[in-house]
mmCIF file of C-alpha atoms in Angstrom:
data_model
loop_
_atom_site.group_PDB
_atom_site.id
_atom_site.type_symbol
_atom_site.label_atom_id
_atom_site.label_comp_id
_atom_site.label_asym_id
_atom_site.label_seq_id
_atom_site.Cartn_x
_atom_site.Cartn_y
_atom_site.Cartn_z
ATOM 1 C CA MET A 1 0.000 0.000 0.000
ATOM 2 C CA THR A 2 1.487 3.346 -1.079
ATOM 3 C CA THR A 3 1.291 6.275 1.329
ATOM 4 C CA LEU A 4 -0.075 9.677 0.345
ATOM 5 C CA ARG A 5 1.195 12.687 2.322
ATOM 6 C CA ILE A 6 -1.302 15.482 2.929
ATOM 7 C CA SER A 7 -0.809 18.776 4.705
ATOM 8 C CA ASN A 8 -2.401 19.820 7.939
ATOM 9 C CA ARG A 9 -4.490 22.409 6.126
ATOM 10 C CA GLN A 10 -5.765 19.853 3.611
ATOM 11 C CA ALA A 11 -6.689 17.528 6.473
ATOM 12 C CA ARG A 12 -8.578 20.273 8.292
ATOM 13 C CA TRP A 13 -10.467 21.226 5.130
ATOM 14 C CA LEU A 14 -11.308 17.600 4.431
ATOM 15 C CA TRP A 15 -12.608 17.015 7.961
ATOM 16 C CA LEU A 16 -14.715 20.196 8.035
ATOM 17 C CA ASP A 17 -16.110 19.439 4.585
ATOM 18 C CA ALA A 18 -17.019 15.880 5.575
ATOM 19 C CA GLN A 19 -18.820 17.217 8.644
ATOM 20 C CA GLY A 20 -20.793 19.964 6.888
ATOM 21 C CA LEU A 21 -18.865 22.891 8.397
ATOM 22 C CA SER A 22 -17.101 24.144 5.294
ATOM 23 C CA GLY A 23 -19.727 26.046 3.348
ATOM 24 C CA THR A 24 -21.897 28.958 4.452
ATOM 25 C CA PRO A 25 -24.735 27.533 6.626
ATOM 26 C CA THR A 26 -27.609 29.017 4.621
ATOM 27 C CA GLY A 27 -29.902 28.040 1.751
ATOM 28 C CA PRO A 28 -32.699 25.472 1.406
ATOM 29 C CA LEU A 29 -32.819 22.989 4.270
ATOM 30 C CA ASP A 30 -33.244 19.244 3.783
ATOM 31 C CA LEU A 31 -33.019 18.177 7.414
ATOM 32 C CA THR A 32 -33.062 14.438 6.762
ATOM 33 C CA GLU A 33 -30.187 14.839 4.315
ATOM 34 C CA VAL A 34 -28.178 16.830 6.876
ATOM 35 C CA ILE A 35 -28.563 13.961 9.373
ATOM 36 C CA ARG A 36 -27.793 11.388 6.684
ATOM 37 C CA LYS A 37 -24.539 13.129 5.768
ATOM 38 C CA LEU A 38 -23.493 13.288 9.423
ATOM 39 C CA GLY A 39 -24.546 9.665 10.005
ATOM 40 C CA PHE A 40 -26.269 10.493 13.292
ATOM 41 C CA VAL A 41 -26.824 13.406 15.658
ATOM 42 C CA GLN A 42 -26.194 13.024 19.384
ATOM 43 C CA LEU A 43 -29.032 13.924 21.730
ATOM 44 C CA ASP A 44 -28.370 15.679 25.016
ATOM 45 C CA THR A 45 -30.724 16.788 27.755
ATOM 46 C CA ILE A 46 -28.900 19.959 28.895
ATOM 47 C CA GLN A 47 -30.591 23.116 27.616
ATOM 48 C CA ASN A 48 -27.971 25.773 28.230
ATOM 49 C CA VAL A 49 -29.005 27.961 25.310
ATOM 50 C CA VAL A 50 -30.546 25.234 23.158
ATOM 51 C CA ARG A 51 -30.074 21.485 23.443
ATOM 52 C CA ALA A 52 -27.016 20.090 21.694
ATOM 53 C CA HIS A 53 -28.875 18.285 18.895
ATOM 54 C CA HIS A 54 -30.653 21.487 17.847
ATOM 55 C CA HIS A 55 -27.397 23.424 17.914
ATOM 56 C CA ILE A 56 -25.526 20.782 15.877
ATOM 57 C CA LEU A 57 -28.186 20.852 13.158
ATOM 58 C CA TRP A 58 -28.390 24.663 13.179
ATOM 59 C CA SER A 59 -24.622 24.872 12.733
ATOM 60 C CA ARG A 60 -25.008 23.077 9.376
ATOM 61 C CA ASN A 61 -27.942 25.194 8.212
ATOM 62 C CA GLN A 62 -29.130 28.203 10.165
ATOM 63 C CA ASN A 63 -32.629 27.964 8.716
ATOM 64 C CA TYR A 64 -33.139 25.092 11.176
ATOM 65 C CA ARG A 65 -35.537 25.641 14.091
ATOM 66 C CA GLU A 66 -36.207 23.500 17.177
ATOM 67 C CA PRO A 67 -39.611 21.951 16.240
ATOM 68 C CA MET A 68 -38.280 20.536 12.975
ATOM 69 C CA LEU A 69 -36.545 17.506 14.464
ATOM 70 C CA GLY A 70 -39.663 16.363 16.310
ATOM 71 C CA LYS A 71 -41.582 16.347 13.020
ATOM 72 C CA LEU A 72 -39.143 13.784 11.640
ATOM 73 C CA TYR A 73 -40.131 11.454 14.507
ATOM 74 C CA MET A 74 -43.889 11.858 14.484
ATOM 75 C CA GLY A 75 -44.912 12.757 10.979
ATOM 76 C CA GLN A 76 -42.319 11.827 8.416
ATOM 77 C CA ARG A 77 -40.653 8.968 10.365
ATOM 78 C CA THR A 78 -37.406 9.604 8.521
ATOM 79 C CA VAL A 79 -35.256 9.054 11.638
ATOM 80 C CA PHE A 80 -35.180 6.608 14.521
ATOM 81 C CA GLU A 81 -33.519 6.905 17.880
ATOM 82 C CA HIS A 82 -30.942 4.552 19.321
ATOM 83 C CA PHE A 83 -27.448 4.369 20.793
ATOM 84 C CA THR A 84 -24.127 5.080 19.060
ATOM 85 C CA HIS A 85 -21.578 6.363 21.569
ATOM 86 C CA ASP A 86 -24.641 7.993 23.182
ATOM 87 C CA ALA A 87 -28.358 8.395 22.482
ATOM 88 C CA SER A 88 -28.668 9.655 18.901
ATOM 89 C CA VAL A 89 -31.077 10.162 16.028
ATOM 90 C CA ILE A 90 -30.193 8.058 12.985
ATOM 91 C CA PRO A 91 -31.655 8.015 9.446
ATOM 92 C CA ILE A 92 -34.469 5.456 9.269
ATOM 93 C CA GLU A 93 -33.004 3.739 6.205
ATOM 94 C CA PHE A 94 -29.993 2.723 8.314
ATOM 95 C CA TYR A 95 -32.263 0.639 10.565
ATOM 96 C CA PRO A 96 -31.556 -2.748 8.898
ATOM 97 C CA LYS A 97 -27.828 -2.234 9.587
ATOM 98 C CA TRP A 98 -28.583 -1.708 13.272
ATOM 99 C CA SER A 99 -29.639 -5.282 14.071
ATOM 100 C CA ARG A 100 -26.173 -6.115 15.428
ATOM 101 C CA GLN A 101 -26.340 -3.081 17.726
ATOM 102 C CA PHE A 102 -29.685 -4.217 19.139
ATOM 103 C CA ARG A 103 -28.171 -7.621 19.757
ATOM 104 C CA ARG A 104 -24.942 -6.270 21.275
ATOM 105 C CA LEU A 105 -26.596 -3.762 23.582
ATOM 106 C CA GLY A 106 -29.458 -6.081 24.484
ATOM 107 C CA GLU A 107 -26.945 -8.692 25.644
ATOM 108 C CA ARG A 108 -24.795 -6.101 27.405
ATOM 109 C CA THR A 109 -27.665 -4.575 29.365
ATOM 110 C CA SER A 110 -28.998 -7.998 30.327
ATOM 111 C CA ARG A 111 -25.626 -8.744 31.970
ATOM 112 C CA SER A 112 -24.940 -5.303 33.405
ATOM 113 C CA ASP A 113 -25.316 -4.592 37.114
ATOM 114 C CA TRP A 114 -26.514 -1.134 36.080
ATOM 115 C CA TYR A 115 -29.627 -2.565 34.395
ATOM 116 C CA LYS A 116 -30.413 -5.280 36.905
ATOM 117 C CA HIS A 117 -33.821 -4.750 38.463
ATOM 118 C CA PRO A 118 -36.022 -6.642 40.962
ATOM 119 C CA LEU A 119 -38.909 -7.023 38.489
ATOM 120 C CA ASN A 120 -39.764 -10.585 37.495
ATOM 121 C CA GLN A 121 -40.490 -11.590 33.919
ATOM 122 C CA LYS A 122 -44.251 -11.333 34.463
ATOM 123 C CA GLU A 123 -43.877 -7.710 35.581
ATOM 124 C CA VAL A 124 -41.682 -6.859 32.587
ATOM 125 C CA VAL A 125 -44.235 -8.415 30.237
ATOM 126 C CA ALA A 126 -46.918 -6.334 31.966
ATOM 127 C CA ILE A 127 -44.992 -3.133 31.214
ATOM 128 C CA LYS A 128 -44.826 -4.044 27.545
ATOM 129 C CA GLN A 129 -48.490 -5.030 27.538
ATOM 130 C CA ARG A 130 -49.525 -1.644 28.905
ATOM 131 C CA ILE A 131 -47.709 0.013 26.003
ATOM 132 C CA ALA A 132 -49.420 -2.377 23.575
ATOM 133 C CA ASP A 133 -52.823 -1.525 25.057
ATOM 134 C CA GLU A 134 -52.452 2.179 25.808
ATOM 135 C CA GLY A 135 -50.032 3.375 23.139
ATOM 136 C CA PRO A 136 -46.718 5.202 23.658
ATOM 137 C CA LEU A 137 -45.861 5.710 27.332
ATOM 138 C CA SER A 138 -43.066 7.521 29.120
ATOM 139 C CA THR A 139 -41.344 6.407 32.287
ATOM 140 C CA HIS A 140 -43.727 8.720 34.189
ATOM 141 C CA ALA A 141 -46.597 6.318 33.454
ATOM 142 C CA PHE A 142 -45.085 3.732 35.820
ATOM 143 C CA ASP A 143 -44.509 3.948 39.547
ATOM 144 C CA THR A 144 -41.918 1.445 40.722
ATOM 145 C CA LYS A 145 -39.515 2.996 43.233
ATOM 146 C CA ILE A 146 -35.744 3.080 43.650
ATOM 147 C CA GLU A 147 -34.699 0.679 46.362
ATOM 148 C CA GLY A 148 -31.899 1.569 48.743
ATOM 149 C CA LYS A 149 -29.730 4.670 48.532
ATOM 150 C CA LYS A 150 -30.759 7.220 45.898
ATOM 151 C CA GLU A 151 -27.551 7.979 44.036
ATOM 152 C CA MET A 152 -27.138 10.564 41.284
ATOM 153 C CA TRP A 153 -27.672 8.223 38.341
ATOM 154 C CA ALA A 154 -30.056 5.783 40.070
ATOM 155 C CA ARG A 155 -33.100 4.700 38.064
ATOM 156 C CA PRO A 156 -36.307 2.951 39.217
ATOM 157 C CA PRO A 157 -36.804 -0.688 38.152
ATOM 158 C CA HIS A 158 -39.376 0.098 35.468
ATOM 159 C CA LYS A 159 -36.994 2.615 33.840
ATOM 160 C CA LYS A 160 -34.235 -0.007 33.709
ATOM 161 C CA ALA A 161 -36.653 -2.529 32.210
ATOM 162 C CA LEU A 162 -37.871 -0.024 29.610
ATOM 163 C CA ASP A 163 -34.325 0.907 28.662
ATOM 164 C CA HIS A 164 -33.225 -2.711 28.347
ATOM 165 C CA MET A 165 -36.100 -3.391 25.929
ATOM 166 C CA TRP A 166 -35.198 -0.182 24.058
ATOM 167 C CA TYR A 167 -31.525 -1.161 23.740
ATOM 168 C CA ALA A 168 -32.551 -4.620 22.545
ATOM 169 C CA GLY A 169 -34.883 -3.152 19.904
ATOM 170 C CA GLU A 170 -38.104 -4.537 21.416
ATOM 171 C CA LEU A 171 -39.275 -0.985 22.098
ATOM 172 C CA SER A 172 -38.545 2.153 20.092
ATOM 173 C CA THR A 173 -38.803 5.869 20.713
ATOM 174 C CA SER A 174 -42.154 7.015 19.421
ATOM 175 C CA HIS A 175 -41.529 10.711 20.095
ATOM 176 C CA ARG A 176 -40.384 13.102 22.791
ATOM 177 C CA GLU A 177 -42.320 15.756 24.689
ATOM 178 C CA ASN A 178 -40.159 18.384 26.406
ATOM 179 C CA PHE A 179 -37.363 15.885 25.819
ATOM 180 C CA VAL A 180 -39.189 13.122 27.744
ATOM 181 C CA LYS A 181 -38.930 9.876 25.767
ATOM 182 C CA PHE A 182 -42.118 7.944 24.907
ATOM 183 C CA TYR A 183 -41.658 4.210 24.307
ATOM 184 C CA ASP A 184 -43.761 2.232 21.848
ATOM 185 C CA LEU A 185 -43.709 -1.235 20.333
ATOM 186 C CA THR A 186 -41.098 -1.299 17.601
ATOM 187 C CA GLU A 187 -43.559 -2.740 15.099
ATOM 188 C CA ARG A 188 -45.666 0.409 15.476
ATOM 189 C CA VAL A 189 -42.720 2.764 14.929
ATOM 190 C CA ILE A 190 -40.468 1.124 12.326
ATOM 191 C CA PRO A 191 -41.930 0.111 8.925
ATOM 192 C CA SER A 192 -42.043 -3.637 8.339
ATOM 193 C CA ARG A 193 -39.916 -3.362 5.173
ATOM 194 C CA LEU A 194 -37.039 -2.186 7.383
ATOM 195 C CA ARG A 195 -37.675 -4.491 10.333
ATOM 196 C CA ASP A 196 -37.941 -7.575 8.153
ATOM 197 C CA SER A 197 -34.935 -6.804 5.968
ATOM 198 C CA ASP A 198 -32.398 -9.622 5.767
ATOM 199 C CA SER A 199 -29.319 -9.036 7.878
ATOM 200 C CA ASP A 200 -25.848 -10.444 7.319
ATOM 201 C CA ASP A 201 -23.458 -9.535 10.113
ATOM 202 C CA ALA A 202 -20.339 -9.429 7.933
ATOM 203 C CA LEU A 203 -22.087 -7.208 5.384
ATOM 204 C CA ASP A 204 -23.398 -4.981 8.166
ATOM 205 C CA ILE A 205 -19.892 -4.518 9.563
ATOM 206 C CA ASP A 206 -18.631 -3.705 6.071
ATOM 207 C CA TRP A 207 -21.384 -1.100 5.629
ATOM 208 C CA LEU A 208 -20.709 0.451 9.034
ATOM 209 C CA CYS A 209 -16.953 0.694 8.424
ATOM 210 C CA ARG A 210 -17.250 2.068 4.901
ATOM 211 C CA ASN A 211 -19.793 4.669 5.915
ATOM 212 C CA ALA A 212 -17.803 5.655 8.992
ATOM 213 C CA LEU A 213 -14.665 6.248 6.937
ATOM 214 C CA ASP A 214 -16.657 8.185 4.349
ATOM 215 C CA ARG A 215 -17.967 10.571 7.024
ATOM 216 C CA LEU A 216 -14.597 10.866 8.714
ATOM 217 C CA GLY A 217 -12.778 11.619 5.464
ATOM 218 C CA PHE A 218 -9.830 9.731 6.918
ATOM 219 C CA GLY A 219 -9.297 7.720 10.061
ATOM 220 C CA SER A 220 -7.444 5.057 11.958
ATOM 221 C CA GLN A 221 -8.848 1.652 12.780
ATOM 222 C CA GLY A 222 -9.900 3.066 16.164
ATOM 223 C CA ASP A 223 -11.612 6.054 14.532
ATOM 224 C CA VAL A 224 -13.638 3.711 12.339
ATOM 225 C CA GLN A 225 -14.588 1.552 15.312
ATOM 226 C CA ARG A 226 -15.625 4.476 17.508
ATOM 227 C CA PHE A 227 -17.659 6.315 14.887
ATOM 228 C CA TRP A 228 -20.857 4.280 15.317
ATOM 229 C CA ALA A 229 -19.630 2.425 18.434
ATOM 230 C CA ALA A 230 -21.367 -0.641 16.971
ATOM 231 C CA MET A 231 -18.420 -3.047 16.783
ATOM 232 C CA ASP A 232 -15.385 -4.030 18.822
ATOM 233 C CA ALA A 233 -11.699 -3.390 18.084
ATOM 234 C CA LYS A 234 -11.131 -6.875 16.717
ATOM 235 C CA GLU A 235 -13.937 -6.504 14.174
ATOM 236 C CA ALA A 236 -12.672 -3.102 13.017
ATOM 237 C CA LYS A 237 -9.109 -4.421 12.703
ATOM 238 C CA PHE A 238 -10.278 -7.381 10.618
ATOM 239 C CA TRP A 239 -12.189 -5.039 8.297
ATOM 240 C CA VAL A 240 -9.165 -2.785 7.763
ATOM 241 C CA GLU A 241 -6.851 -5.749 7.127
ATOM 242 C CA SER A 242 -9.348 -7.314 4.708
ATOM 243 C CA ASN A 243 -9.863 -4.114 2.733
ATOM 244 C CA LYS A 244 -6.361 -2.669 2.464
ATOM 245 C CA LYS A 245 -6.347 -3.172 -1.300
ATOM 246 C CA ASN A 246 -9.241 -0.688 -1.517
ATOM 247 C CA LEU A 247 -7.836 1.802 0.981
ATOM 248 C CA VAL A 248 -5.188 4.494 0.723
ATOM 249 C CA SER A 249 -2.661 4.999 3.495
ATOM 250 C CA LEU A 250 -2.278 8.663 4.465
ATOM 251 C CA SER A 251 0.464 10.435 6.342
ATOM 252 C CA ILE A 252 -1.028 13.605 7.788
ATOM 253 C CA ASP A 253 0.829 16.594 9.160
ATOM 254 C CA ALA A 254 -0.457 17.332 12.656
ATOM 255 C CA SER A 255 -0.719 20.829 14.130
ATOM 256 C CA ASP A 256 2.483 20.234 16.108
ATOM 257 C CA ARG A 257 4.400 19.301 12.905
ATOM 258 C CA ARG A 258 4.511 15.613 13.720
ATOM 259 C CA THR A 259 2.781 13.163 11.397
ATOM 260 C CA PHE A 260 0.202 10.460 12.007
ATOM 261 C CA GLU A 261 -0.907 7.556 9.852
ATOM 262 C CA VAL A 262 -4.514 6.869 8.855
ATOM 263 C CA TYR A 263 -6.583 5.348 6.040
ATOM 264 C CA ALA A 264 -8.961 6.791 3.478
ATOM 265 C CA HIS A 265 -11.144 5.474 0.678
ATOM 266 C CA ASP A 266 -9.482 5.085 -2.706
ATOM 267 C CA ASP A 267 -11.231 8.220 -4.040
ATOM 268 C CA ILE A 268 -9.269 10.429 -1.616
ATOM 269 C CA GLU A 269 -7.330 12.264 -4.329
ATOM 270 C CA GLN A 270 -10.567 13.219 -6.085
ATOM 271 C CA ARG A 271 -12.015 14.425 -2.783
ATOM 272 C CA LEU A 272 -8.923 16.518 -2.141
ATOM 273 C CA ALA A 273 -9.110 18.011 -5.649
ATOM 274 C CA ARG A 274 -12.723 19.101 -5.045
ATOM 275 C CA LEU A 275 -12.015 20.804 -1.713
ATOM 276 C CA LYS A 276 -12.746 24.498 -1.392
ATOM 277 C CA LYS A 277 -11.536 26.931 1.218
ATOM 278 C CA PRO A 278 -13.966 26.932 4.173
ATOM 279 C CA SER A 279 -16.251 29.908 4.683
ATOM 280 C CA SER A 280 -14.659 32.724 6.695
ATOM 281 C CA ARG A 281 -17.742 32.887 8.933
ATOM 282 C CA LEU A 282 -17.100 32.682 12.668
ATOM 283 C CA ARG A 283 -19.171 29.838 14.124
ATOM 284 C CA ILE A 284 -20.202 29.066 17.688
ATOM 285 C CA LEU A 285 -19.976 25.268 17.947
ATOM 286 C CA ASN A 286 -21.589 23.033 20.521
ATOM 287 C CA PRO A 287 -19.400 21.051 22.955
ATOM 288 C CA PHE A 288 -21.100 17.866 21.656
ATOM 289 C CA ASP A 289 -20.593 18.706 17.980
ATOM 290 C CA PRO A 290 -18.989 15.766 16.138
ATOM 291 C CA VAL A 291 -16.046 17.985 15.169
ATOM 292 C CA ILE A 292 -15.412 18.690 18.866
ATOM 293 C CA ARG A 293 -16.291 15.297 20.343
ATOM 294 C CA ASP A 294 -13.044 13.478 19.446
ATOM 295 C CA ARG A 295 -10.584 15.463 21.567
ATOM 296 C CA ASP A 296 -7.511 13.682 20.130
ATOM 297 C CA ARG A 297 -8.477 14.487 16.541
ATOM 298 C CA LEU A 298 -9.304 18.059 17.534
ATOM 299 C CA GLN A 299 -5.882 18.494 19.145
ATOM 300 C CA ARG A 300 -3.990 16.815 16.313
ATOM 301 C CA LEU A 301 -5.617 18.758 13.497
ATOM 302 C CA PHE A 302 -6.240 22.158 15.050
ATOM 303 C CA GLY A 303 -3.982 22.297 18.103
ATOM 304 C CA PHE A 304 -7.120 23.123 20.093
ATOM 305 C CA GLU A 305 -7.365 21.715 23.605
ATOM 306 C CA TYR A 306 -10.902 21.265 24.878
ATOM 307 C CA ARG A 307 -12.826 19.412 27.561
ATOM 308 C CA ASN A 308 -16.407 19.452 28.808
ATOM 309 C CA GLU A 309 -16.630 20.707 32.375
ATOM 310 C CA MET A 310 -20.369 20.428 33.070
ATOM 311 C CA PHE A 311 -19.743 17.775 35.701
ATOM 312 C CA VAL A 312 -16.451 19.157 36.988
ATOM 313 C CA PRO A 313 -16.707 20.915 40.388
ATOM 314 C CA PRO A 314 -16.569 24.708 39.811
ATOM 315 C CA ALA A 315 -13.308 25.093 41.732
ATOM 316 C CA LYS A 316 -11.597 22.579 39.426
ATOM 317 C CA ARG A 317 -12.794 24.006 36.104
ATOM 318 C CA LYS A 318 -10.214 25.471 33.784
ATOM 319 C CA TRP A 319 -12.794 27.316 31.719
ATOM 320 C CA GLY A 320 -16.464 27.151 32.719
ATOM 321 C CA TYR A 321 -19.699 25.191 32.955
ATOM 322 C CA TYR A 322 -20.818 25.243 29.299
ATOM 323 C CA VAL A 323 -18.153 26.636 26.984
ATOM 324 C CA TYR A 324 -18.560 26.895 23.208
ATOM 325 C CA PRO A 325 -15.555 26.637 20.839
ATOM 326 C CA LEU A 326 -15.278 29.392 18.233
ATOM 327 C CA LEU A 327 -14.363 28.241 14.726
ATOM 328 C CA GLU A 328 -13.385 30.795 12.095
ATOM 329 C CA ALA A 329 -12.833 29.281 8.652
ATOM 330 C CA ASP A 330 -10.434 26.376 9.420
ATOM 331 C CA ARG A 331 -9.063 27.689 12.729
ATOM 332 C CA PHE A 332 -10.295 27.698 16.311
ATOM 333 C CA VAL A 333 -9.804 31.256 17.530
ATOM 334 C CA GLY A 334 -11.303 31.108 21.018
ATOM 335 C CA ARG A 335 -14.103 29.926 23.269
ATOM 336 C CA VAL A 336 -17.021 31.584 24.951
ATOM 337 C CA GLU A 337 -19.139 30.748 27.998
ATOM 338 C CA LEU A 338 -22.802 31.492 27.278
ATOM 339 C CA LYS A 339 -26.134 31.073 29.016
ATOM 340 C CA GLY A 340 -29.597 31.580 27.588
ATOM 341 C CA ASP A 341 -32.322 33.117 29.768
ATOM 342 C CA ARG A 342 -35.609 32.469 27.997
ATOM 343 C CA ASN A 343 -37.612 34.281 30.671
ATOM 344 C CA THR A 344 -35.888 37.595 29.920
ATOM 345 C CA GLY A 345 -35.045 36.851 26.283
ATOM 346 C CA GLN A 346 -31.343 37.354 26.917
ATOM 347 C CA LEU A 347 -28.251 35.554 25.654
ATOM 348 C CA ILE A 348 -25.660 36.176 28.372
ATOM 349 C CA VAL A 349 -21.924 36.141 27.659
ATOM 350 C CA HIS A 350 -20.206 35.187 30.913
ATOM 351 C CA ASN A 351 -16.632 34.761 29.659
ATOM 352 C CA ILE A 352 -14.604 34.806 26.482
ATOM 353 C CA TRP A 353 -11.084 33.537 25.851
ATOM 354 C CA GLN A 354 -9.025 34.036 22.704
ATOM 355 C CA GLU A 355 -6.573 31.354 21.686
ATOM 356 C CA PRO A 356 -2.832 31.981 22.073
ATOM 357 C CA LYS A 357 -1.351 33.873 19.103
ATOM 358 C CA VAL A 358 -4.815 35.013 17.969
ATOM 359 C CA ARG A 359 -5.147 38.778 17.553
ATOM 360 C CA TRP A 360 -8.698 39.798 18.362
ATOM 361 C CA SER A 361 -9.475 42.314 15.662
ATOM 362 C CA ARG A 362 -12.494 44.580 15.473
ATOM 363 C CA LYS A 363 -13.661 42.594 12.439
ATOM 364 C CA ARG A 364 -13.446 39.327 14.407
ATOM 365 C CA GLN A 365 -15.452 40.856 17.265
ATOM 366 C CA GLU A 366 -18.090 42.019 14.791
ATOM 367 C CA LYS A 367 -18.275 38.498 13.361
ATOM 368 C CA LEU A 368 -18.787 37.075 16.845
ATOM 369 C CA GLU A 369 -21.503 39.589 17.707
ATOM 370 C CA ALA A 370 -23.326 38.786 14.477
ATOM 371 C CA GLU A 371 -23.140 35.052 15.231
ATOM 372 C CA LEU A 372 -24.362 35.631 18.794
ATOM 373 C CA GLN A 373 -27.402 37.408 17.398
ATOM 374 C CA ARG A 374 -28.107 34.543 14.992
ATOM 375 C CA PHE A 375 -27.611 31.951 17.742
ATOM 376 C CA GLY A 376 -29.908 33.911 20.041
ATOM 377 C CA ARG A 377 -32.665 33.897 17.420
ATOM 378 C CA LEU A 378 -32.538 30.091 17.341
ATOM 379 C CA ALA A 379 -33.459 30.099 21.054
ATOM 380 C CA GLY A 380 -35.914 33.010 20.814
ATOM 381 C CA LEU A 381 -33.482 35.362 22.582
ATOM 382 C CA HIS A 382 -33.557 38.925 21.301
ATOM 383 C CA LYS A 383 -30.770 40.588 23.297
ATOM 384 C CA THR A 384 -27.083 39.806 23.891
ATOM 385 C CA VAL A 385 -25.800 40.850 27.328
ATOM 386 C CA TRP A 386 -22.065 40.948 28.050
ATOM 387 C CA ASN A 387 -21.189 40.141 31.674
ATOM 388 C CA CYS A 388 -17.469 40.247 30.890
ATOM 389 C CA ALA A 389 -15.006 42.448 29.062
ATOM 390 C CA ILE A 390 -14.396 41.791 25.394
ATOM 391 C CA PRO A 391 -10.804 41.012 24.344
ATOM 392 C CA THR A 392 -8.509 43.911 23.504
ATOM 393 C CA LEU A 393 -9.306 44.916 19.927
ATOM 394 C CA HIS A 394 -6.639 45.365 17.268
ATOM 395 C CA ALA A 395 -6.967 47.055 13.944
#
C-alpha cells in the first residue's frame, strides 16, 4: 500500500467538509439529508441555550428551528432513535444495519449490574403489555420505586426494564415531549420493510466501516470503530486488514508538525481536488458537535485543547460550565461561555477567551456579535448581554 502525504491544512479542510462545516450555513434545508450526511446526531438533555442536537443541526444550516426535528419522529418517520456512543437520532433507512447493535446492547444490558432490576419476567411483560394496550408511554406512566440509597444516576426498576427493551430493539422511541422519551412497540414505529430486511453480520460490519470512513474523510482503525460504536476493536481491525487493497494509506501533518498515519477510501485524491476553502464565517460550535467530540483528533488537526466541564466541580474548572468553541474558517480562535435566559429573552456572555497567538481584531469581534445574534434567534433570545469584558481589539 502506497502512502499519500497530505498537509495539515488539507486535512482540516477535508474534515470540516465531511462534517458539513465548510460552506456557508444558509440556503434550502433538507433536514433528513443533513442527518444522513453526518450519520447520526447526538441527543443531550442539557438546555444551556438550546439542546445540543438542535445546535448541531443549526450549525449546518441556520434555517433550522427547534420543532423541525420532532416532526421527523412523528410525521415523516425519517429518523429513529438509538445508541451510538450515546443516544442519537439516525436516518431510518440505516435501521436494517442496526440489528447487530440491538443484539450487542441487548446482551450487554442484560448482563450489566446497572440494568439489573427486581422485576420478574411477568412484571416486565406487563410493562410491555400496557404500552401495547395504551399506546406510547413515558417512564412517568409507571410507579416502581428506587430501592436503597438514591444515588445521582439511580433509576427505578421500570426505567431499567424499559431501557433494556429499548436497547434490545423490542421498544422504540415514538416521540419526545419536552425531551421526555415515549416508548412504543417497535412494530408500530419502524416500517415492516425495514424491520424484516435480511441481515448479514459481515455485510453490516462492512457497511458500518465504509460509511464511517466516508464521514470521517480519513481515520485510523480506532476512529472507524468508535464512529458508530457498533463493533469491537477486533472486528474493526479485521475489516481494515481485509480491505487494504481498496484503501489508501495517508500520512497527515499534525498541528504540532509531527505526522500520524490513517486510512482513506481510494477516491481520496478526487475528494482533495474538489475541496474548497472553508467559509470565513465565525461559528459558535456546541461542545457535543462531532467535530469537537473526538478530543484527540481536535488536538492533532487544530492544536485546540478542549474538555467538557459540566460535571467538573466549579473550583476545578479550567474554563467554565458550558463553553462553546469558536471556529473561524479552518481555525479555532477562542471559546465563549454562554447562558440563555428564555424568561428575559437574553443571551448572556459570561466569559470569552481568545486562543494563544490570535489577535482579536475589530472585524473578528463584529463576526462574533453577528453570530451571537443569529444563535440567540434560534433560542428566541432577542438581546445579547455581556457580563465580561471583550478582548482587547486590534486594527
